[in-house]
Amino acid sequence: MTTIGETIKAIRKQKRLTQKEVYMGIVSRNFASRLENGHNSIESEKLFAILKRLEVSPNEFQFIHYNNSEYWFNNILNQIDNDASMKKTATLMKKHVDFKKNLSLDSQILAAIAYIKIYIIGNNPLRMSIDPAYPLKKHLNQTKDWSVFELRAFVDGIFIFRKDPSELLECMAKVHEVYKKYKGFTEYSYIIEQSVASIVLNYVQIELTNFNYNSSNLQKITDNSCYSTLTDFTAKLTMNFARLIIFLYLGSDQKSDEANCYEFIRMLQKLQHDDYTVFKEIYNYHLPLSQRYRKAQL
């Protein structure tokens, strides 16, 4: 298993910081070298001081150190995601009930995530009740520095913010910060890119169904220069689909915009892409709403 010092070294190099910049005044140069090579342990007070220099919260450090799959929180989240993708509603309900019985904040958050996954199987998340998901909403609001866990939880959890525009924008700012922090970590790149793209698509849906038809604001999100570096194929598809949904409502040529969106769905079908069914449902939901909106503008 990777040592704490080796994880610190990986973060330091990713941020292009020298040992002097990170360790000066906290530990000696010799101690720092031995720490990064896995030969020294370190007191918690000094570790927190180093993390502050690295601008990484203890929560973020824990996620990185336990390398995604070994982090307890994220391991359970993986199980919930897998259950949802296979539509194992009964399994998800059992997880929801079991975690709900444990009054710890961690368990309450996981119970909320399981509930969200249960609801969106065969239901429109834009109509989801917020109350059972409140622990997650509170956690996302109160956590200043998100890790990849919060980012992934927000993919579907974004819908519990649909009636709180100011809180929603604050969370979107956190999404942007997480992306900037972690995009250099190759082991997380596909998770981060796919999560961010899905969040942008869901944000667009929320704004449009809230009758926020501000084209420039929506395009600022989808065309953010920071996201132009996306390399994951699924993430790029999702971001492009978000743009097509905006054009359904706000494009200059209704017939052309509808045709482009329809052809995109057909392309996914031909590719037998995993997201074909989900994107088709989103398209079918927004098509009549966009037609109604355009008709009202005539």
Short mmCIF file of N, CA, C and O in Angstrom, two decimals, residues 126 162 168 200-215 218-219 222 241-251 282 285-287 289-290 293:
data_model
loop_
_atom_site.label_atom_id
_atom_site.label_comp_id
_atom_site.label_asym_id
_atom_site.label_seq_id
_atom_site.Cartn_x
_atom_site.Cartn_y
_atom_site.Cartn_z
N LEU A 126 -36.32 15.34 -11.71
CA LEU A 126 -36.76 16.73 -11.51
C LEU A 126 -37.99 16.80 -10.61
O LEU A 126 -38.36 17.89 -10.16
N ARG A 162 -32.56 21.83 -7.04
CA ARG A 162 -33.24 22.43 -8.20
C ARG A 162 -34.09 23.64 -7.85
O ARG A 162 -34.36 24.47 -8.71
N LEU A 168 -27.32 26.13 -5.66
CA LEU A 168 -26.94 25.39 -6.85
C LEU A 168 -25.70 26.01 -7.50
O LEU A 168 -24.76 25.30 -7.87
N VAL A 200 -22.95 18.98 -15.67
CA VAL A 200 -23.29 20.09 -16.57
C VAL A 200 -24.60 19.79 -17.29
O VAL A 200 -25.48 20.66 -17.40
N LEU A 201 -24.77 18.56 -17.78
CA LEU A 201 -26.01 18.18 -18.46
C LEU A 201 -27.21 18.31 -17.51
O LEU A 201 -28.25 18.86 -17.89
N ASN A 202 -27.05 17.85 -16.28
CA ASN A 202 -28.15 17.93 -15.32
C ASN A 202 -28.44 19.37 -14.91
O ASN A 202 -29.59 19.75 -14.70
N TYR A 203 -27.38 20.18 -14.81
CA TYR A 203 -27.56 21.61 -14.51
C TYR A 203 -28.38 22.29 -15.61
O TYR A 203 -29.30 23.07 -15.33
N VAL A 204 -28.04 21.99 -16.85
CA VAL A 204 -28.77 22.57 -18.00
C VAL A 204 -30.25 22.18 -17.92
O VAL A 204 -31.14 23.02 -18.12
N GLN A 205 -30.51 20.91 -17.61
CA GLN A 205 -31.90 20.46 -17.50
C GLN A 205 -32.65 21.21 -16.40
O GLN A 205 -33.80 21.62 -16.60
N ILE A 206 -31.99 21.36 -15.26
CA ILE A 206 -32.63 22.06 -14.14
C ILE A 206 -32.96 23.50 -14.52
O ILE A 206 -34.08 23.98 -14.27
N GLU A 207 -32.01 24.20 -15.11
CA GLU A 207 -32.23 25.59 -15.46
C GLU A 207 -33.36 25.74 -16.49
O GLU A 207 -34.19 26.64 -16.39
N LEU A 208 -33.39 24.85 -17.47
CA LEU A 208 -34.42 24.94 -18.50
C LEU A 208 -35.81 24.62 -17.94
O LEU A 208 -36.79 25.28 -18.30
N THR A 209 -35.90 23.63 -17.07
CA THR A 209 -37.20 23.30 -16.50
C THR A 209 -37.61 24.30 -15.41
O THR A 209 -38.78 24.33 -15.02
N ASN A 210 -36.67 25.11 -14.94
CA ASN A 210 -36.99 26.22 -14.03
C ASN A 210 -37.32 27.50 -14.80
O ASN A 210 -37.42 28.58 -14.22
N PHE A 211 -37.43 27.36 -16.13
CA PHE A 211 -37.74 28.48 -17.03
C PHE A 211 -36.65 29.55 -17.03
O PHE A 211 -36.93 30.74 -17.24
N ASN A 212 -35.43 29.12 -16.77
CA ASN A 212 -34.30 30.04 -16.84
C ASN A 212 -33.69 29.93 -18.23
O ASN A 212 -32.71 29.21 -18.44
N TYR A 213 -34.28 30.64 -19.18
CA TYR A 213 -33.86 30.51 -20.58
C TYR A 213 -32.84 31.57 -20.96
O TYR A 213 -33.02 32.34 -21.91
N ASN A 214 -31.77 31.65 -20.18
CA ASN A 214 -30.72 32.61 -20.44
C ASN A 214 -29.61 31.90 -21.23
O ASN A 214 -28.79 31.18 -20.66
N SER A 215 -29.61 32.09 -22.53
CA SER A 215 -28.69 31.37 -23.41
C SER A 215 -27.23 31.62 -23.06
O SER A 215 -26.42 30.70 -23.02
N LEU A 218 -26.18 29.78 -19.82
CA LEU A 218 -26.09 28.33 -20.01
C LEU A 218 -24.85 27.96 -20.83
O LEU A 218 -24.17 26.98 -20.54
N GLN A 219 -24.56 28.76 -21.84
CA GLN A 219 -23.40 28.45 -22.67
C GLN A 219 -22.09 28.73 -21.96
O GLN A 219 -21.07 28.14 -22.29
N THR A 222 -21.51 25.28 -20.40
CA THR A 222 -21.14 24.21 -21.33
C THR A 222 -19.86 24.51 -22.12
O THR A 222 -19.14 23.61 -22.51
N PHE A 241 -24.13 16.75 -25.84
CA PHE A 241 -25.58 16.56 -25.70
C PHE A 241 -26.20 17.70 -24.89
O PHE A 241 -27.30 18.15 -25.19
N ALA A 242 -25.48 18.16 -23.87
CA ALA A 242 -25.96 19.30 -23.08
C ALA A 242 -26.16 20.52 -23.97
O ALA A 242 -27.16 21.25 -23.85
N ARG A 243 -25.23 20.74 -24.89
CA ARG A 243 -25.36 21.87 -25.82
C ARG A 243 -26.56 21.69 -26.75
O ARG A 243 -27.28 22.65 -27.04
N LEU A 244 -26.78 20.45 -27.20
CA LEU A 244 -27.91 20.18 -28.09
C LEU A 244 -29.24 20.43 -27.38
O LEU A 244 -30.20 20.92 -27.99
N ILE A 245 -29.31 20.10 -26.10
CA ILE A 245 -30.54 20.34 -25.34
C ILE A 245 -30.81 21.85 -25.22
O ILE A 245 -31.95 22.30 -25.33
N ILE A 246 -29.74 22.62 -25.04
CA ILE A 246 -29.91 24.09 -25.01
C ILE A 246 -30.45 24.58 -26.34
O ILE A 246 -31.38 25.40 -26.39
N PHE A 247 -29.88 24.07 -27.44
CA PHE A 247 -30.32 24.50 -28.78
C PHE A 247 -31.77 24.09 -29.06
O PHE A 247 -32.46 24.76 -29.82
N LEU A 248 -32.24 22.97 -28.43
CA LEU A 248 -33.63 22.59 -28.60
C LEU A 248 -34.56 23.72 -28.21
O LEU A 248 -35.59 23.97 -28.85
N TYR A 249 -34.20 24.42 -27.15
CA TYR A 249 -35.01 25.52 -26.63
C TYR A 249 -34.64 26.86 -27.27
O TYR A 249 -35.51 27.68 -27.56
N LEU A 250 -33.34 27.09 -27.46
CA LEU A 250 -32.87 28.45 -27.73
C LEU A 250 -32.12 28.61 -29.05
O LEU A 250 -31.61 29.69 -29.33
N GLY A 251 -32.04 27.55 -29.86
CA GLY A 251 -31.34 27.64 -31.13
C GLY A 251 -32.07 28.54 -32.13
O GLY A 251 -33.24 28.88 -31.95
N ILE A 282 -34.09 11.64 -21.89
CA ILE A 282 -33.92 13.09 -21.69
C ILE A 282 -34.44 13.85 -22.92
O ILE A 282 -35.16 14.84 -22.79
N TYR A 285 -38.17 13.81 -23.09
CA TYR A 285 -38.77 14.68 -22.07
C TYR A 285 -38.72 16.15 -22.50
O TYR A 285 -39.68 16.90 -22.35
N HIS A 286 -37.58 16.56 -23.06
CA HIS A 286 -37.39 17.98 -23.36
C HIS A 286 -37.97 18.41 -24.71
O HIS A 286 -38.26 19.59 -24.90
N LEU A 287 -38.13 17.49 -25.64
CA LEU A 287 -38.62 17.87 -26.96
C LEU A 287 -39.97 18.58 -26.90
O LEU A 287 -40.10 19.70 -27.42
N LEU A 289 -41.42 20.05 -24.38
CA LEU A 289 -41.29 21.27 -23.57
C LEU A 289 -40.64 22.39 -24.40
O LEU A 289 -41.07 23.55 -24.33
N SER A 290 -39.63 22.02 -25.18
CA SER A 290 -38.96 23.03 -26.00
C SER A 290 -39.88 23.52 -27.12
O SER A 290 -39.89 24.72 -27.44
N TYR A 293 -42.24 25.93 -25.59
CA TYR A 293 -41.59 27.21 -25.31
C TYR A 293 -41.43 28.03 -26.58
O TYR A 293 -41.73 29.22 -26.61
#
